[in-house]
Short mmCIF file of C-alpha atoms in Angstrom, two decimals:
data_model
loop_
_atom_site.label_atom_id
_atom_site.label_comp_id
_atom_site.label_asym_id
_atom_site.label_seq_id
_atom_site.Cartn_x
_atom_site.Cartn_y
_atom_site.Cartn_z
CA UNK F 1 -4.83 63.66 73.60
CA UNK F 2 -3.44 60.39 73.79
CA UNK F 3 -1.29 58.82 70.76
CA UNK F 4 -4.05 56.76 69.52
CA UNK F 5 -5.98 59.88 68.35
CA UNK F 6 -3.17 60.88 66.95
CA UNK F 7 -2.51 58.04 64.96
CA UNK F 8 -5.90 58.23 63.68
CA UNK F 9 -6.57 61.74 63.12
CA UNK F 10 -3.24 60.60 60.86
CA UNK F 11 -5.04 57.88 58.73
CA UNK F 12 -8.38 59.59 58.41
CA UNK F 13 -6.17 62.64 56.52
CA UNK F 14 -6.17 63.11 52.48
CA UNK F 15 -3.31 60.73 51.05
CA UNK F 16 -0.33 62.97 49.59
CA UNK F 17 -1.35 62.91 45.59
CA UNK F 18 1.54 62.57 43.47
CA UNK F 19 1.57 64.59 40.37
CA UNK F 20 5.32 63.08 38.54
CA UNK F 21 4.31 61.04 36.13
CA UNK F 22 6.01 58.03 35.65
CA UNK F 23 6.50 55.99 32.42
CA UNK F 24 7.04 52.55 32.23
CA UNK F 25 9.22 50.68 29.58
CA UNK F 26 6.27 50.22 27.34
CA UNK F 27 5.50 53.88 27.82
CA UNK F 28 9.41 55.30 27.04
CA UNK F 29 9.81 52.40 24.11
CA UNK F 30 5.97 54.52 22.44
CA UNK F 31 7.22 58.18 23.27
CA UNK F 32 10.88 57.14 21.60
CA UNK F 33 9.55 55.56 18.71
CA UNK F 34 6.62 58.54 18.28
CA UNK F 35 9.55 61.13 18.57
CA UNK F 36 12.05 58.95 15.91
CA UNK F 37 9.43 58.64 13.13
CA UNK F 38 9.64 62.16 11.79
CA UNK F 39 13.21 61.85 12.11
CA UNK F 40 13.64 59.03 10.20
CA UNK F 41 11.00 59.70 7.51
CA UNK F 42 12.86 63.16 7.08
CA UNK F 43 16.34 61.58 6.64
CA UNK F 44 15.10 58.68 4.52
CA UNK F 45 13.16 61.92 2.24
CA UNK F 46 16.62 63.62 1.91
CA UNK F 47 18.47 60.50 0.96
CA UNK F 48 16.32 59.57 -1.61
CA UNK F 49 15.52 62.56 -3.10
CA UNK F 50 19.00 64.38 -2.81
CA UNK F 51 20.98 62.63 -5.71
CA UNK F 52 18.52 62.41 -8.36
CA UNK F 53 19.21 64.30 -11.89
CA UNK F 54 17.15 66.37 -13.46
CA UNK F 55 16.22 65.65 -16.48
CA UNK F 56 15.08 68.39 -18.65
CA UNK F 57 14.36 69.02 -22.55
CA UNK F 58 17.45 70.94 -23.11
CA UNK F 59 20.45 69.00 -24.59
CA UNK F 60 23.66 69.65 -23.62
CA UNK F 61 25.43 72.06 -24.82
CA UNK F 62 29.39 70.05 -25.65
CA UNK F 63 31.49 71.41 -28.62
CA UNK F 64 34.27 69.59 -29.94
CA UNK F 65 36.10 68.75 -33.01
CA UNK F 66 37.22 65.12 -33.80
CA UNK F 67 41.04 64.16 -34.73
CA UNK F 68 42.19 60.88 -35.86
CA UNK F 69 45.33 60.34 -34.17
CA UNK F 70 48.21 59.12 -37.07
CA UNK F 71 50.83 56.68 -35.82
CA UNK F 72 53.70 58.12 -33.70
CA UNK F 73 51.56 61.11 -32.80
CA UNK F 74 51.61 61.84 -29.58
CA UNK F 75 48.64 63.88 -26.98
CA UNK F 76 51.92 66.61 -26.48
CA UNK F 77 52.54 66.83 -30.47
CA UNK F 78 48.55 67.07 -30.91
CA UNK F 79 48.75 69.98 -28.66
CA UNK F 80 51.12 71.80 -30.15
CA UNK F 81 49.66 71.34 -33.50
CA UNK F 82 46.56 72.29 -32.61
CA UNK F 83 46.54 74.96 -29.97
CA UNK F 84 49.76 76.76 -30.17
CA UNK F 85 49.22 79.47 -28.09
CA UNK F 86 47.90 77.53 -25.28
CA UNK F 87 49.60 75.45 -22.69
CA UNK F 88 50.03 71.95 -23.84
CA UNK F 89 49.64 70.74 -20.29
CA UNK F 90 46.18 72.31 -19.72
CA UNK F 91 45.19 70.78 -23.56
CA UNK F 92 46.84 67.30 -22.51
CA UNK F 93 44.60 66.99 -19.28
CA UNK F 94 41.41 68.49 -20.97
CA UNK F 95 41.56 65.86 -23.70
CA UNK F 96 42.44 63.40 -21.21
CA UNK F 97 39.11 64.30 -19.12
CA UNK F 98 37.10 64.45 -22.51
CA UNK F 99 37.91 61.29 -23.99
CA UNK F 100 38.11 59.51 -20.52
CA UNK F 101 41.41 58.26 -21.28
CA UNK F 102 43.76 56.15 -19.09
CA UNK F 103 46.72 58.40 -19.71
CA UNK F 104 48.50 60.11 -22.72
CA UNK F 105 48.77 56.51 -24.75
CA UNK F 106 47.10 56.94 -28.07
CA UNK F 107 46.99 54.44 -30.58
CA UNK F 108 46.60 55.40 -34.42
CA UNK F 109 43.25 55.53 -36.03
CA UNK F 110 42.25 56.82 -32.58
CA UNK F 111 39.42 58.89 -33.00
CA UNK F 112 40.41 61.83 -30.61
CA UNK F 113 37.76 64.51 -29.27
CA UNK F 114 39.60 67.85 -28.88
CA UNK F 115 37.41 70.77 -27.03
CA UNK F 116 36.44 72.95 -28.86
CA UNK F 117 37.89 76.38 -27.06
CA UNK F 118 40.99 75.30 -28.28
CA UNK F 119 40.20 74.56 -32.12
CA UNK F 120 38.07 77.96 -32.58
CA UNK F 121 39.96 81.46 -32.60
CA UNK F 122 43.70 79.94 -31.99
#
């Protein structure tokens, strides 16, 4: 056989069929954005929904007693008026967080909200 009918017999063959797909920009910008959508619509689901109240029928359920603060009087002095037999620091920073004060400044006439585990049973 001569090399020309080998070169031919080389040409006439099946072409080698490649099966690995390959994806073109287009192609990997469509699968990325296909596969981020779910992703996306699930975070954007959680953020909205995650901080919302609930509101519901039942009211809350806040005791306390008022006190109208005199002049001079002082949060320590109301606490040791009022709740003897507790400590004056835990009253101080309760009231504090109640009334959403600045600090232990009161001024008189105040109207002071005091809770009210430390105004029933002491």
């Amino acid at each position: 056989m001569s090399t020309i009918a080998i070169a031919d017999t080389q040409r006439t063959s099946a072409p080698a069929v490649r099966t690995r797909l390959r994806l073109t920009r287009r192609g990997r910008l469509v699968i990325t954005t296909l596969a981020a959508i779910p992703l996306l619509l699930g975070v954007g689901f959680a953020v909205l929904n995650g901080g919302q109240a609930s509101a519901g029928n039942a009211a809350a359920d806040v005791h306390f007693d008022t006190v109208t603060i005199q002049p001079g009087e002082t949060l320590w002095q109301l606490a040791e008026e009022t709740a003897p037999n507790a400590d004056p620091r835990d009253f101080v920073q309760d009231v504090i967080s109640l009334n959403a004060l600045d600090g232990s400044g009161l001024q008189a006439g105040e109207q002071i909200a005091i809770p009210a585990k430390y105004t029933s049973g002491q």
